[in-house]
Amino acid sequence: MSEWQAANPQVVQAVEAVVLGMPAARHLGFSFGRVVPGEVEIVQPYRTELTEHNGNFQGGVIGSLADFAGGSAAGTLLPLGWVNMTVDYTVKLLAPARGEKLVARGRVVKPGKAITVAAADVYGVDQGEETWCATALVTMRNIKVPAANRDGS
């Protein structure tokens, strides 16, 4: 296993802390479910302000959740001191996203030193039944954080 596919539990914890510290993640109110190297699950609870008039989750919420899931999965494979930044993502809506929550499952498709590609599938969960409502492909640039920025100086 190379440094780019490290099963480092500190990285997994760091990914959760960094992502949940972002204003967009706090606004959406999601939480992490399963987090293992190369894969994550993010749960978005139902909130009226995140839905359209018909009760379906807004497309922007689905896209953001897919982006976060793909980026988080990729982040779990980065060495400490590295971060990723989304360069591009494409979301394909497959069915209405409705229910008491959304679950996004992100996974790394192609890890790399400079660029990582991840995918995410988003499911609407209603009374325990999952409906596959979107799929996404996320491309990220991996960036080494200068040492001065890592310790806050």
mmCIF file of C-alpha atoms in Angstrom:
data_model
loop_
_atom_site.group_PDB
_atom_site.id
_atom_site.type_symbol
_atom_site.label_atom_id
_atom_site.label_comp_id
_atom_site.label_asym_id
_atom_site.label_seq_id
_atom_site.Cartn_x
_atom_site.Cartn_y
_atom_site.Cartn_z
ATOM 1 C CA MET A 1 0.000 0.000 0.000
ATOM 2 C CA SER A 2 1.538 3.360 -1.027
ATOM 3 C CA GLU A 3 1.393 6.563 0.979
ATOM 4 C CA TRP A 4 -1.503 7.528 -1.329
ATOM 5 C CA GLN A 5 -3.615 4.624 -0.172
ATOM 6 C CA ALA A 6 -2.746 4.644 3.513
ATOM 7 C CA ALA A 7 -5.202 3.139 5.957
ATOM 8 C CA ASN A 8 -4.334 5.800 8.526
ATOM 9 C CA PRO A 9 -7.089 6.288 11.137
ATOM 10 C CA GLN A 10 -5.797 9.811 11.817
ATOM 11 C CA VAL A 11 -6.621 10.728 8.227
ATOM 12 C CA VAL A 12 -10.159 9.372 8.591
ATOM 13 C CA GLN A 13 -10.672 11.424 11.769
ATOM 14 C CA ALA A 14 -9.111 14.489 10.137
ATOM 15 C CA VAL A 15 -11.423 14.221 7.107
ATOM 16 C CA GLU A 16 -14.483 14.168 9.368
ATOM 17 C CA ALA A 17 -13.214 17.132 11.402
ATOM 18 C CA VAL A 18 -12.291 19.229 8.349
ATOM 19 C CA VAL A 19 -15.509 18.537 6.446
ATOM 20 C CA LEU A 20 -17.822 19.056 9.420
ATOM 21 C CA GLY A 21 -15.994 22.309 10.151
ATOM 22 C CA MET A 22 -16.941 23.757 6.749
ATOM 23 C CA PRO A 23 -19.790 26.308 6.750
ATOM 24 C CA ALA A 24 -21.670 24.474 3.956
ATOM 25 C CA ALA A 25 -21.535 21.175 5.857
ATOM 26 C CA ARG A 26 -22.710 22.852 9.058
ATOM 27 C CA HIS A 27 -25.545 24.558 7.141
ATOM 28 C CA LEU A 28 -26.680 21.288 5.582
ATOM 29 C CA GLY A 29 -26.517 19.573 8.980
ATOM 30 C CA PHE A 30 -25.293 16.238 7.719
ATOM 31 C CA SER A 31 -23.276 13.659 9.608
ATOM 32 C CA PHE A 32 -20.887 10.885 8.708
ATOM 33 C CA GLY A 33 -21.993 7.276 8.814
ATOM 34 C CA ARG A 34 -19.412 4.714 7.745
ATOM 35 C CA VAL A 35 -15.906 6.061 7.109
ATOM 36 C CA VAL A 36 -13.123 3.740 5.949
ATOM 37 C CA PRO A 37 -10.136 4.418 3.702
ATOM 38 C CA GLY A 38 -11.473 5.111 0.224
ATOM 39 C CA GLU A 39 -15.164 5.065 1.187
ATOM 40 C CA VAL A 40 -17.575 7.217 3.161
ATOM 41 C CA GLU A 41 -21.249 7.446 3.898
ATOM 42 C CA ILE A 42 -22.809 10.829 4.646
ATOM 43 C CA VAL A 43 -26.349 11.199 5.983
ATOM 44 C CA GLN A 44 -28.462 14.298 5.261
ATOM 45 C CA PRO A 45 -31.575 14.501 7.451
ATOM 46 C CA TYR A 46 -34.828 15.880 6.067
ATOM 47 C CA ARG A 47 -35.301 19.574 6.700
ATOM 48 C CA THR A 48 -38.112 21.567 5.104
ATOM 49 C CA GLU A 49 -35.795 24.383 3.990
ATOM 50 C CA LEU A 50 -33.753 21.871 1.943
ATOM 51 C CA THR A 51 -36.752 20.687 -0.060
ATOM 52 C CA GLU A 52 -38.867 21.933 -2.923
ATOM 53 C CA HIS A 53 -42.599 22.645 -2.641
ATOM 54 C CA ASN A 54 -43.388 18.980 -3.435
ATOM 55 C CA GLY A 55 -41.225 17.622 -0.585
ATOM 56 C CA ASN A 56 -38.346 16.421 -2.775
ATOM 57 C CA PHE A 57 -34.838 17.404 -1.719
ATOM 58 C CA GLN A 58 -33.479 20.280 -3.819
ATOM 59 C CA GLY A 59 -31.053 19.411 -6.622
ATOM 60 C CA GLY A 60 -28.395 21.643 -5.086
ATOM 61 C CA VAL A 61 -28.554 19.669 -1.846
ATOM 62 C CA ILE A 62 -28.123 16.413 -3.762
ATOM 63 C CA GLY A 63 -25.173 17.833 -5.716
ATOM 64 C CA SER A 64 -23.476 19.193 -2.596
ATOM 65 C CA LEU A 65 -23.954 15.933 -0.748
ATOM 66 C CA ALA A 66 -22.510 13.928 -3.656
ATOM 67 C CA ASP A 67 -19.546 16.324 -3.892
ATOM 68 C CA PHE A 68 -18.851 16.059 -0.161
ATOM 69 C CA ALA A 69 -19.132 12.255 -0.261
ATOM 70 C CA GLY A 70 -16.724 11.912 -3.180
ATOM 71 C CA GLY A 71 -14.284 14.444 -1.758
ATOM 72 C CA SER A 72 -14.386 12.881 1.690
ATOM 73 C CA ALA A 73 -13.733 9.407 0.284
ATOM 74 C CA ALA A 74 -10.736 10.790 -1.615
ATOM 75 C CA GLY A 75 -9.527 12.645 1.466
ATOM 76 C CA THR A 76 -9.270 9.428 3.453
ATOM 77 C CA LEU A 77 -6.518 8.240 1.091
ATOM 78 C CA LEU A 78 -4.386 11.375 1.262
ATOM 79 C CA PRO A 79 -1.271 11.483 3.433
ATOM 80 C CA LEU A 80 -1.389 13.801 6.429
ATOM 81 C CA GLY A 81 -0.650 17.369 5.352
ATOM 82 C CA TRP A 82 -2.575 17.057 2.071
ATOM 83 C CA VAL A 83 -6.095 18.214 1.162
ATOM 84 C CA ASN A 84 -8.216 17.912 -1.952
ATOM 85 C CA MET A 85 -10.222 20.505 -3.812
ATOM 86 C CA THR A 86 -13.033 19.686 -6.216
ATOM 87 C CA VAL A 87 -12.156 20.635 -9.770
ATOM 88 C CA ASP A 88 -15.328 19.291 -11.377
ATOM 89 C CA TYR A 89 -18.348 17.181 -10.571
ATOM 90 C CA THR A 90 -21.232 15.899 -12.626
ATOM 91 C CA VAL A 91 -24.465 14.713 -11.058
ATOM 92 C CA LYS A 92 -27.089 12.636 -12.856
ATOM 93 C CA LEU A 93 -30.519 12.677 -11.228
ATOM 94 C CA LEU A 94 -32.242 9.307 -11.511
ATOM 95 C CA ALA A 95 -35.387 9.593 -9.364
ATOM 96 C CA PRO A 96 -37.064 12.055 -6.978
ATOM 97 C CA ALA A 97 -35.028 12.441 -3.794
ATOM 98 C CA ARG A 98 -37.498 12.161 -0.969
ATOM 99 C CA GLY A 99 -37.874 10.601 2.439
ATOM 100 C CA GLU A 100 -36.715 11.220 5.979
ATOM 101 C CA LYS A 101 -33.080 11.451 4.874
ATOM 102 C CA LEU A 102 -30.615 11.165 2.045
ATOM 103 C CA VAL A 103 -27.620 8.841 2.203
ATOM 104 C CA ALA A 104 -24.620 9.477 -0.028
ATOM 105 C CA ARG A 105 -22.019 6.742 -0.454
ATOM 106 C CA GLY A 106 -18.751 7.993 -1.880
ATOM 107 C CA ARG A 107 -15.875 5.829 -3.093
ATOM 108 C CA VAL A 108 -12.553 6.430 -4.789
ATOM 109 C CA VAL A 109 -12.483 5.290 -8.398
ATOM 110 C CA LYS A 110 -8.920 6.294 -9.295
ATOM 111 C CA PRO A 111 -6.492 7.531 -6.643
ATOM 112 C CA GLY A 112 -3.502 9.568 -7.723
ATOM 113 C CA LYS A 113 -0.838 11.897 -6.423
ATOM 114 C CA ALA A 114 -2.064 14.974 -8.326
ATOM 115 C CA ILE A 115 -5.666 14.104 -9.241
ATOM 116 C CA THR A 116 -8.156 11.745 -7.597
ATOM 117 C CA VAL A 117 -11.450 10.661 -9.147
ATOM 118 C CA ALA A 118 -14.314 9.538 -6.926
ATOM 119 C CA ALA A 119 -17.932 8.546 -7.438
ATOM 120 C CA ALA A 120 -20.953 8.939 -5.206
ATOM 121 C CA ASP A 121 -24.411 7.430 -5.222
ATOM 122 C CA VAL A 122 -27.226 9.209 -3.389
ATOM 123 C CA TYR A 123 -30.251 7.391 -2.000
ATOM 124 C CA GLY A 124 -33.509 8.734 -0.605
ATOM 125 C CA VAL A 125 -34.524 6.761 2.475
ATOM 126 C CA ASP A 126 -38.225 6.535 3.319
ATOM 127 C CA GLN A 127 -39.391 4.188 6.086
ATOM 128 C CA GLY A 128 -36.188 2.167 5.783
ATOM 129 C CA GLU A 129 -36.508 1.688 2.008
ATOM 130 C CA GLU A 130 -33.746 3.151 -0.177
ATOM 131 C CA THR A 131 -34.364 4.635 -3.623
ATOM 132 C CA TRP A 132 -31.323 5.361 -5.779
ATOM 133 C CA CYS A 133 -31.913 8.966 -6.804
ATOM 134 C CA ALA A 134 -28.576 10.287 -8.108
ATOM 135 C CA THR A 135 -25.073 9.322 -9.126
ATOM 136 C CA ALA A 136 -22.045 11.580 -9.466
ATOM 137 C CA LEU A 137 -18.460 11.626 -10.655
ATOM 138 C CA VAL A 138 -16.124 13.971 -8.757
ATOM 139 C CA THR A 139 -12.623 15.016 -9.856
ATOM 140 C CA MET A 140 -10.321 16.547 -7.245
ATOM 141 C CA ARG A 141 -6.885 18.106 -7.227
ATOM 142 C CA ASN A 142 -4.672 16.963 -4.349
ATOM 143 C CA ILE A 143 -2.765 19.806 -2.723
ATOM 144 C CA LYS A 144 0.049 19.694 -0.191
ATOM 145 C CA VAL A 145 -0.596 22.217 2.567
ATOM 146 C CA PRO A 146 2.514 24.258 3.375
ATOM 147 C CA ALA A 147 3.862 23.390 6.834
ATOM 148 C CA ALA A 148 3.312 26.983 8.023
ATOM 149 C CA ASN A 149 -0.440 26.615 7.319
ATOM 150 C CA ARG A 150 -0.784 23.264 9.072
ATOM 151 C CA ASP A 151 0.045 24.562 12.531
ATOM 152 C CA GLY A 152 -1.874 27.808 12.169
ATOM 153 C CA SER A 153 1.207 30.041 11.953
#
